[in-house]
CSV table of C-alpha atoms in Angstrom, one decimal:
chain,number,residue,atom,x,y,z
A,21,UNK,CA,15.6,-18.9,-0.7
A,22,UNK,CA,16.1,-16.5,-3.4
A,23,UNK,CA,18.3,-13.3,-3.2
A,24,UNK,CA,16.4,-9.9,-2.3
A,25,UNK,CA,17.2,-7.0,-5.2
A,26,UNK,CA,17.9,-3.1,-4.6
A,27,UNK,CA,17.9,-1.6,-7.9
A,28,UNK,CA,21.1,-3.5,-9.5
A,29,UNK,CA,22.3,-4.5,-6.1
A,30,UNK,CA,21.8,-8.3,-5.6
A,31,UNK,CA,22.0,-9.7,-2.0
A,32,UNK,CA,22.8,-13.1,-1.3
A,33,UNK,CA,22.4,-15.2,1.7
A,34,UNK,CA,24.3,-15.4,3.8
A,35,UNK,CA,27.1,-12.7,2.9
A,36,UNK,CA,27.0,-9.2,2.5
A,37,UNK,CA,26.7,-7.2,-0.4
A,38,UNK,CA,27.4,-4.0,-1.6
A,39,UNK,CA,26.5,-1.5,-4.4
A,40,UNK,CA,25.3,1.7,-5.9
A,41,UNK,CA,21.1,2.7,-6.7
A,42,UNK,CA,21.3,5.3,-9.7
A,43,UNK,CA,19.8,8.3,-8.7
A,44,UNK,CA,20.4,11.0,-11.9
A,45,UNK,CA,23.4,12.2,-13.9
A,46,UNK,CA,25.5,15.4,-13.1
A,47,UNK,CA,26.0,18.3,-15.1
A,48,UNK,CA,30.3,17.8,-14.2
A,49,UNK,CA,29.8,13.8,-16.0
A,50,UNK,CA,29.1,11.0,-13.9
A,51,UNK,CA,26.4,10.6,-12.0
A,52,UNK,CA,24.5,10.9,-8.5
A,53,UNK,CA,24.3,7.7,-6.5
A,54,UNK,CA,23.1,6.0,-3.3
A,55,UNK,CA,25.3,3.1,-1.7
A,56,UNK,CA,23.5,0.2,-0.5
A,57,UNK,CA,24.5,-2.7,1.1
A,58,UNK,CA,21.8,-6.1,1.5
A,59,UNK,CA,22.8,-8.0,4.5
A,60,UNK,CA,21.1,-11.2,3.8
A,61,UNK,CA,20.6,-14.1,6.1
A,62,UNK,CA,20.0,-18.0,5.3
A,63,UNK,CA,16.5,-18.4,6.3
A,64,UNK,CA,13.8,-16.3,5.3
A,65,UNK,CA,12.3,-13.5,7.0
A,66,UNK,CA,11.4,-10.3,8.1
A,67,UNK,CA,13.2,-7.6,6.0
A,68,UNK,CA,14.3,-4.5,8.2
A,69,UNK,CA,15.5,-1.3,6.0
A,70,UNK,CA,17.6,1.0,8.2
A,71,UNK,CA,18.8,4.4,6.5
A,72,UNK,CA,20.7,7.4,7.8
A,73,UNK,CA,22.4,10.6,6.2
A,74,UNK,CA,19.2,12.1,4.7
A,75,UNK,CA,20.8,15.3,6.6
A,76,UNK,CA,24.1,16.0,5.4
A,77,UNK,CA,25.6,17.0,9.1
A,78,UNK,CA,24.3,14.2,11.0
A,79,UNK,CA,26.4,11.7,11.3
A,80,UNK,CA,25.8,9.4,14.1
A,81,UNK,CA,24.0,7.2,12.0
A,82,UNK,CA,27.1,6.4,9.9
A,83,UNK,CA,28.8,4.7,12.9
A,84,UNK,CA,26.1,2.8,14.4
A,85,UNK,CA,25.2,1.1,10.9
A,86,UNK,CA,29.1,0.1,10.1
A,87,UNK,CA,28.8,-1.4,13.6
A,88,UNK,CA,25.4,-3.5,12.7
A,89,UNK,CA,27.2,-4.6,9.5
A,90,UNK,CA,29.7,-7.3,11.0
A,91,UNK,CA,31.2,-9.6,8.8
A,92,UNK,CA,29.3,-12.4,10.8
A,93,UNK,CA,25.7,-10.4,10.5
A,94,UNK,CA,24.3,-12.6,7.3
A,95,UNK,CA,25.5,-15.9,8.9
A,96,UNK,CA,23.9,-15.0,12.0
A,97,UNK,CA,20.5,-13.1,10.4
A,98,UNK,CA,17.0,-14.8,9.8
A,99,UNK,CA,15.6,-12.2,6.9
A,100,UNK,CA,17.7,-9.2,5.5
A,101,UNK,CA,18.9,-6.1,6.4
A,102,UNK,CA,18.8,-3.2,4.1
A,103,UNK,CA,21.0,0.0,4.7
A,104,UNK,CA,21.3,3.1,2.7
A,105,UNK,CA,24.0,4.8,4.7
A,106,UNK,CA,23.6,8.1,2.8
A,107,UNK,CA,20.8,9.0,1.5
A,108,UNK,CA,21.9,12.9,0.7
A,109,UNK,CA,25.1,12.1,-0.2
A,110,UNK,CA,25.5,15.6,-1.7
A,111,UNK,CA,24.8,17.2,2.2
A,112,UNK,CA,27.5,14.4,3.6
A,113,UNK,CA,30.0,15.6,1.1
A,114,UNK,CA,29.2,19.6,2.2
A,115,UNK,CA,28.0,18.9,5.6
A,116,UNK,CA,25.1,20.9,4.9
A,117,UNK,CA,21.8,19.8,5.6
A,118,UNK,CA,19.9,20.6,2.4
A,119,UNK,CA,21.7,19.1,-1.0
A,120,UNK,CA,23.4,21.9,-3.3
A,121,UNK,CA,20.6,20.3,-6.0
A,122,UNK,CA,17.8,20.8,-4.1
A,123,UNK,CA,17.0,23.8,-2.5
A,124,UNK,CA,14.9,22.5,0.2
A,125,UNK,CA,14.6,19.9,3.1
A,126,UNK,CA,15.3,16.0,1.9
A,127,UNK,CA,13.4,14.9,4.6
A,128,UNK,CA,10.3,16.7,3.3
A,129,UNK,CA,10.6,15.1,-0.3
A,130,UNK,CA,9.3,11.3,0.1
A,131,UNK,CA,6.3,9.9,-1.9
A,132,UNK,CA,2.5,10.9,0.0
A,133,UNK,CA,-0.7,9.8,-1.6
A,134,UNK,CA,-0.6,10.4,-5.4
A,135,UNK,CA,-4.1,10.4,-6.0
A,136,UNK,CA,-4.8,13.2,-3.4
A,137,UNK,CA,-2.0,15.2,-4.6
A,138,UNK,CA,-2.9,15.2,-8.0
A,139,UNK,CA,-6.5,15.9,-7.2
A,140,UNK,CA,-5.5,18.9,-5.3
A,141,UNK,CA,-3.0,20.1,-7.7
A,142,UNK,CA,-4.9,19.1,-11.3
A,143,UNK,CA,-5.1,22.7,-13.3
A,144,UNK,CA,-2.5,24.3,-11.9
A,145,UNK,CA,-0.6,25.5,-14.5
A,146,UNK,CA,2.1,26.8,-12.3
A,147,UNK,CA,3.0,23.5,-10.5
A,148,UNK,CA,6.5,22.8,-10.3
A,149,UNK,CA,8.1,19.4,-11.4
A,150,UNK,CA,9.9,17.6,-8.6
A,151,UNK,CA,13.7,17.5,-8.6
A,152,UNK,CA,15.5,15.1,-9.6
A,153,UNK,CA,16.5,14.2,-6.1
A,154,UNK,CA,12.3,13.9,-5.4
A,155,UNK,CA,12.1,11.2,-8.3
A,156,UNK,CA,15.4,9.5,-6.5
A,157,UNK,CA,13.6,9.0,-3.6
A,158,UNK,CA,10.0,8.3,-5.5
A,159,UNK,CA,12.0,5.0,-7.1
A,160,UNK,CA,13.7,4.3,-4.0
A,161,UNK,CA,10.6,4.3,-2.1
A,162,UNK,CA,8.9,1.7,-4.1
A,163,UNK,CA,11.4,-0.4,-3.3
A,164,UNK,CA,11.2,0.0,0.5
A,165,UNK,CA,7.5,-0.4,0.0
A,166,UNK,CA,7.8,-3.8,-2.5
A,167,UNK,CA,10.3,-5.4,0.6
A,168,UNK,CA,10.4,-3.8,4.2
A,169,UNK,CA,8.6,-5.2,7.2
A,170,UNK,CA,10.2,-2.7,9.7
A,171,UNK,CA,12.2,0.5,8.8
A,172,UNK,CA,14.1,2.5,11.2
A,173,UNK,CA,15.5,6.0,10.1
A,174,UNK,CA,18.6,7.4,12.2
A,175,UNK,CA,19.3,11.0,12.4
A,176,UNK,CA,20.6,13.2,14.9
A,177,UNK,CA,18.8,16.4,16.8
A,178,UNK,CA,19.2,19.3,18.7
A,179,UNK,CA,22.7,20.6,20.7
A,180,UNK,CA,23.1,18.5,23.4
A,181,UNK,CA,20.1,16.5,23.1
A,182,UNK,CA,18.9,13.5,24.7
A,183,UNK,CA,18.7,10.5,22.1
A,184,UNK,CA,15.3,9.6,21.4
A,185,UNK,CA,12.5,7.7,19.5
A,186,UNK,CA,10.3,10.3,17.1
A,187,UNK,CA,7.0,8.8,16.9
A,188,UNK,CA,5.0,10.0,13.9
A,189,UNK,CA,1.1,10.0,13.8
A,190,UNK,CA,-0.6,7.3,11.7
A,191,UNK,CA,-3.6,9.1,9.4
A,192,UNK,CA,-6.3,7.5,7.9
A,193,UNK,CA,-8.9,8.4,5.2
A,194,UNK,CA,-12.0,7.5,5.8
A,195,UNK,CA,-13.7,5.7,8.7
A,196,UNK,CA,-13.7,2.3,7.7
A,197,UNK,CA,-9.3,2.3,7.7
A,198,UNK,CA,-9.3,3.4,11.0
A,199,UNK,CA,-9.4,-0.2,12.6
A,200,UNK,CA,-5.9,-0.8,9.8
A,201,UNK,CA,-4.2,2.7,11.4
A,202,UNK,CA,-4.8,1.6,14.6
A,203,UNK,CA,-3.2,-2.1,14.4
A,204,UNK,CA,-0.3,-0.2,12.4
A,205,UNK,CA,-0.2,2.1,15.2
A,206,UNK,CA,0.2,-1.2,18.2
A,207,UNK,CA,2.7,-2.8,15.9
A,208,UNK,CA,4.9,0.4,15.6
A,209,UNK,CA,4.7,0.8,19.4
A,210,UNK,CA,5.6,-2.6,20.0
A,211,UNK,CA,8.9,-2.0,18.1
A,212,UNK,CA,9.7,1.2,19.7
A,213,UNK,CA,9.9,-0.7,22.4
A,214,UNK,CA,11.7,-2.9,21.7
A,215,UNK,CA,14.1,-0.1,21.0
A,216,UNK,CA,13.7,1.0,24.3
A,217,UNK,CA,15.1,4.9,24.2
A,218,UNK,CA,13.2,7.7,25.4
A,219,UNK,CA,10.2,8.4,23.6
A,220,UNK,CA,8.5,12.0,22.0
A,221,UNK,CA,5.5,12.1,19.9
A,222,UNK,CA,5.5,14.2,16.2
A,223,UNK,CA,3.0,17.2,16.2
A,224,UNK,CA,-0.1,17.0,16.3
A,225,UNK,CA,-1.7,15.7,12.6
A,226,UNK,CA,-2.7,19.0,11.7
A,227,UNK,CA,1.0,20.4,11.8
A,228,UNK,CA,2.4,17.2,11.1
A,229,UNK,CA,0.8,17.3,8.0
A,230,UNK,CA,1.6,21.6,7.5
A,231,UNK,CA,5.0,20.9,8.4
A,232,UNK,CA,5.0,17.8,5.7
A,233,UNK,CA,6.4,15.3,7.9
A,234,UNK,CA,4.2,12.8,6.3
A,235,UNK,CA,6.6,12.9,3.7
A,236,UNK,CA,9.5,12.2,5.2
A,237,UNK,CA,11.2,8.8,5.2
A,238,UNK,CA,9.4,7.5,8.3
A,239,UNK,CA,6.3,9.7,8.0
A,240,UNK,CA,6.1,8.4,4.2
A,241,UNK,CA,6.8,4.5,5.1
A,242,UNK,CA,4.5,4.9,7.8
A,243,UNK,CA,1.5,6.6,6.2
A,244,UNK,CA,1.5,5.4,2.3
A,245,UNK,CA,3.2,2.7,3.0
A,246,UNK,CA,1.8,0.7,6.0
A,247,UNK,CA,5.0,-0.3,7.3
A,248,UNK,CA,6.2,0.3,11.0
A,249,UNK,CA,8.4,3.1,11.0
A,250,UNK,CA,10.2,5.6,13.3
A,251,UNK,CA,12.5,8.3,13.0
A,252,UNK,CA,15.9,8.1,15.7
A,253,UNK,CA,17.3,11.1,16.9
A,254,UNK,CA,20.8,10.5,18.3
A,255,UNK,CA,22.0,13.7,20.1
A,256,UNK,CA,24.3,16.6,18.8
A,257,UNK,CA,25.1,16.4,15.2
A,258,UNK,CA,28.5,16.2,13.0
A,259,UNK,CA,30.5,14.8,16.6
A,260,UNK,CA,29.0,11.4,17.6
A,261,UNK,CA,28.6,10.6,21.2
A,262,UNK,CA,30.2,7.2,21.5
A,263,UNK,CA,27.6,6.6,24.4
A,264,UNK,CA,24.7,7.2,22.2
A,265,UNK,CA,26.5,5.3,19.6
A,266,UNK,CA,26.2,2.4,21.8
A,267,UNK,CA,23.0,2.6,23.1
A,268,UNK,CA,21.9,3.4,19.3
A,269,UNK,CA,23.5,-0.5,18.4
A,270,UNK,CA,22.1,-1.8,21.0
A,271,UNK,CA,18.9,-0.7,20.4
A,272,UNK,CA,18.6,-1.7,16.6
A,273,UNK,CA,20.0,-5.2,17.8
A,274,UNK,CA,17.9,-5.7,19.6
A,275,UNK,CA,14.7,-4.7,17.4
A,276,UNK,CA,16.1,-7.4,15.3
A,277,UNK,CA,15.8,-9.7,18.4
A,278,UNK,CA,12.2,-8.5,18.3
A,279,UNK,CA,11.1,-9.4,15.4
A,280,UNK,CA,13.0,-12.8,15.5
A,281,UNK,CA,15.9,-12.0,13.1
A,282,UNK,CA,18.4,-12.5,15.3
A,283,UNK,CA,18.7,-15.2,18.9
A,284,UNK,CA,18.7,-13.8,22.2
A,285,UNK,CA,17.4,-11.7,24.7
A,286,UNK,CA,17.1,-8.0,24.2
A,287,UNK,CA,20.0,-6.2,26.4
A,288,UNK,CA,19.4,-2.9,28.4
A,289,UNK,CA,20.0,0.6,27.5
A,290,UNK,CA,23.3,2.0,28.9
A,291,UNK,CA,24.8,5.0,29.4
A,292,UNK,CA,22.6,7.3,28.1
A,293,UNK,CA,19.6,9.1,30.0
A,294,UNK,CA,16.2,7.5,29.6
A,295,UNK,CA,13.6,9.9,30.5
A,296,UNK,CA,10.1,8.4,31.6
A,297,UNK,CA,7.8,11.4,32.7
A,298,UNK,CA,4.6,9.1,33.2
A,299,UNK,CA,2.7,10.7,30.9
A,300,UNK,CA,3.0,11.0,26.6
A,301,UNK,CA,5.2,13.7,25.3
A,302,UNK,CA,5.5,15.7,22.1
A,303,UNK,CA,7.8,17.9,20.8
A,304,UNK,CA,7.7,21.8,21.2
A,305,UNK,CA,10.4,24.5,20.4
A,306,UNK,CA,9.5,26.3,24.0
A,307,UNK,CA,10.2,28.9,25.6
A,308,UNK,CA,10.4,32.2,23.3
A,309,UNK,CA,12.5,35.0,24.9
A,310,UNK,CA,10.1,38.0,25.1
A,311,UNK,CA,12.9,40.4,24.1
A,312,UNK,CA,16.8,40.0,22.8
A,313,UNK,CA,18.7,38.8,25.2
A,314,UNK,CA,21.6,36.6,26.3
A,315,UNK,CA,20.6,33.5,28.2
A,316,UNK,CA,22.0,31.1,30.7
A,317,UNK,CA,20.2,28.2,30.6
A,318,UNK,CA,19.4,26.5,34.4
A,319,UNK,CA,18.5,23.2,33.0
A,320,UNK,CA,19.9,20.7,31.5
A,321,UNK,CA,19.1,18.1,28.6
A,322,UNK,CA,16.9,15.0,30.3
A,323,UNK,CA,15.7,17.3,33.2
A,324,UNK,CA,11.9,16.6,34.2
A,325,UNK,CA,9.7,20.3,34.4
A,326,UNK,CA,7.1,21.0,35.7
A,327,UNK,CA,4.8,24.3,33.8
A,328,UNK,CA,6.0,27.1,35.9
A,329,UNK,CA,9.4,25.9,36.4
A,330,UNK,CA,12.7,28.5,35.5
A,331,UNK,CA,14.3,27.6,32.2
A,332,UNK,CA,17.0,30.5,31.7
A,333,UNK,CA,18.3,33.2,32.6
A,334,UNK,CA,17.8,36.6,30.4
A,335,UNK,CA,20.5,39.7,30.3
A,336,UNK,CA,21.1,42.1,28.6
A,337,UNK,CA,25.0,42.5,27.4
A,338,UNK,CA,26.0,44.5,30.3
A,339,UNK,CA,24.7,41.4,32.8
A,340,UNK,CA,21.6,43.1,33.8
A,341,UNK,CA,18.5,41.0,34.3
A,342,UNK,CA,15.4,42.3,31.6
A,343,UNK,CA,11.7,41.1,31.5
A,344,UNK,CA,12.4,39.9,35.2
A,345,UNK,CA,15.1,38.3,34.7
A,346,UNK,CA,14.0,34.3,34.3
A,347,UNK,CA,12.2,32.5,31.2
A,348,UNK,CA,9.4,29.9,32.8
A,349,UNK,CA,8.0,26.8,31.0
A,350,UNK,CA,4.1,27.1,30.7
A,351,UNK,CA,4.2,23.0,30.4
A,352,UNK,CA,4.9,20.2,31.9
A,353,UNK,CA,7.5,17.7,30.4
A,354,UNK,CA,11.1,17.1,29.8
A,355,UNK,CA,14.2,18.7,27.9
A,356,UNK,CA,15.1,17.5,24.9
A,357,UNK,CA,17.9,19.7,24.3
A,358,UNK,CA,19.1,23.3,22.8
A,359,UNK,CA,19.3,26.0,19.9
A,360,UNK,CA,23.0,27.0,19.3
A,361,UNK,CA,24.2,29.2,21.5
A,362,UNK,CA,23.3,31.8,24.2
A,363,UNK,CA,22.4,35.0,21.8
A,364,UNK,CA,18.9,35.2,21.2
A,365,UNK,CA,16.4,37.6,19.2
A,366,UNK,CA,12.6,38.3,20.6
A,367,UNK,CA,9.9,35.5,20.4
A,368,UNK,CA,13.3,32.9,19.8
A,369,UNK,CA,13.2,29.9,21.1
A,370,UNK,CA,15.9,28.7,23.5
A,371,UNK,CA,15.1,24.8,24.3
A,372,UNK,CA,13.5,22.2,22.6
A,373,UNK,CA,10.7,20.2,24.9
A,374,UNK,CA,8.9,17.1,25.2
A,375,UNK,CA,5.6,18.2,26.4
A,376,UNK,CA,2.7,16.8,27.7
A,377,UNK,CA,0.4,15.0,24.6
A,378,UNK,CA,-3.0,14.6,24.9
A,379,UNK,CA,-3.9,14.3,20.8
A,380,UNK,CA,-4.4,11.3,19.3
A,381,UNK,CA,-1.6,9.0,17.5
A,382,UNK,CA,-4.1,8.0,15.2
């Protein structure tokens, strides 16, 4: 069995190891990093990467991977493990979302088809180089795509939101791949159940693709490259649940149990709410306040709606109801969770919901 390499990190089976992937020098000396750590086993086998912190407040993910990494995890492991824990580590140090380096969403800056972006973008004098971070993630990527079989990508969501599985959509180019999208489609599914948390489809591919989800780090594994992939939202951000901590281990274990890296039987999700409405869902910042307003929400996060049903409450600051006084869901579906707070400016949205999905997933 030979030992799997991350940039200079060398696993070895068996054990765990630890080290740094270079990302780019500072302008203070010294220079950018992301820590890695190879958890290899002593048989060959499937290779699952799991990465967290691409969002500098959300920090859930932190826990659950030091709890995956026992000291016993190699000895026990058929295939390897790979685990970035940070891969913003400028955001974790700032707790801000978006790195001081690059002014723009991480999670937006993973490789997509070269060929078609360079098509589209050939003559333009005025397009911009990618950041340093975007190269970063460009050589990090090739690595994921050279070793992963699986890759699961933990983040955290909305205030007081229900943990759940974000499903991307699986694009194709041309007729003839359509066959390939839809096997990569089965075999993603199959994994998210083994999983087993609630479930919410990405937009639908037109805004998927507007919104350049296809480049994040499960849109980007996914779509350019083939593997099974799915984003984890783990509730409210920067103050861990330690329920959804648990159900969050539990649920990677036992995607490991899945694909036969690890013995046993996969063990039930506890303690946190597991919505099943029947029908697919995708998500939808809804509803929009028709004026400003405070609200009092009358729902709460894991509640199954029904399109008509009440959502809030709407006052002005002296108490009195305006625009009739409650805020109605045009859909049916579920609640996700919140926006911060109860202070809200017209055509805001006050909830985030899983709605019913009727487009395709391919």
């Amino acid at each position: 069995m030979t030992s799997l390499q991350i940039g200079p990190v060398h696993g070895q089976p068996g054990e765990l190891a630890y080290g740094e992937f270079e990302a780019f020098p500072l302008p203070t000396g010294g220079r950018e990093h992301l820590p890695i750590i190879i958890a290899q086993g002593v048989e060959d086998g499937p290779v699952l990467w799991l990465t967290t912190g691409i969002h500098g407040p959300e920090h859930t993910g932190l826990n659950i991977v030091h709890q995956i990494l026992t000291p016993d995890l190699p000895r026990r492991l058929r295939g390897t493990v790979v685990v970035v824990p940070a891969l913003n580590p400028a955001g974790l140090r700032t707790a801000q979302r978006e790195p001081y380096y690059a002014h723009t969403d991480p999670n937006r800056l993973f490789p997509e088809d070269e060929g078609r972006t360079l098509q589209a973008a050939s003559g333009d004098p005025d397009r911009e180089l990618p950041s340093a971070l975007e190269e970063t993630y460009g050589r990090l990527f090739e690595a994921i795509r050279a070793t992963a079989t699986y890759l699961i990508d933990l983040h955290n969501a909305w205030i007081g939101s229900v943990p759940f599985i974000l499903r991307d959509r699986v694009l194709y180019h041309a007729e003839r791949d359509r066959r390939e999208a839809e096997a990569l489609q089965a075999r993603t599914g199959e994994m998210i159940d083994a999983l087993g948390l609630s479930v919410v489809n990405e937009f639908p591919a037109r805004k998927y693709v507007g919104e350049k989800l296809h480049r994040s780090v499960s849109g980007a594994a996914l779509n350019l490259g083939r593997i099974p992939a799915v984003t984890v939202e783990l509730g409210t951000g920067m103050m861990p649940d330690p329920a959804i901590i648990a159900a969050g281990v539990t649920g990677v274990l036992n995607v490991l149990r899945w694909a036969g890296m690890l013995p046993g039987q996969p063990e039930p999700i506890r303690g946190v709410p597991l919505v099943r409405p029947g029908y697919p869902t995708r998500r939808r910042m809804h509803p929009h306040v028709p004026a400003a307003c405070i609200v009092r929400h009358l729902v709460r996060p894991g509640d199954i709606l029904r399109a008509g049903d009440p959502v809030a409450e709407m006052r002005d600051i002296y108490g009195r109801p305006i625009e009739g006084g409650v805020l109605r869901t045009e859909y049916d579906g579920w609640v996700i969770g919140f926006n911060h707070g109860v202070v809200y400016y017209p055509n805001t949205p006050v909830a985030v919901l899983a709605v019913r999905d009727d487009e395709p997933m391919v």
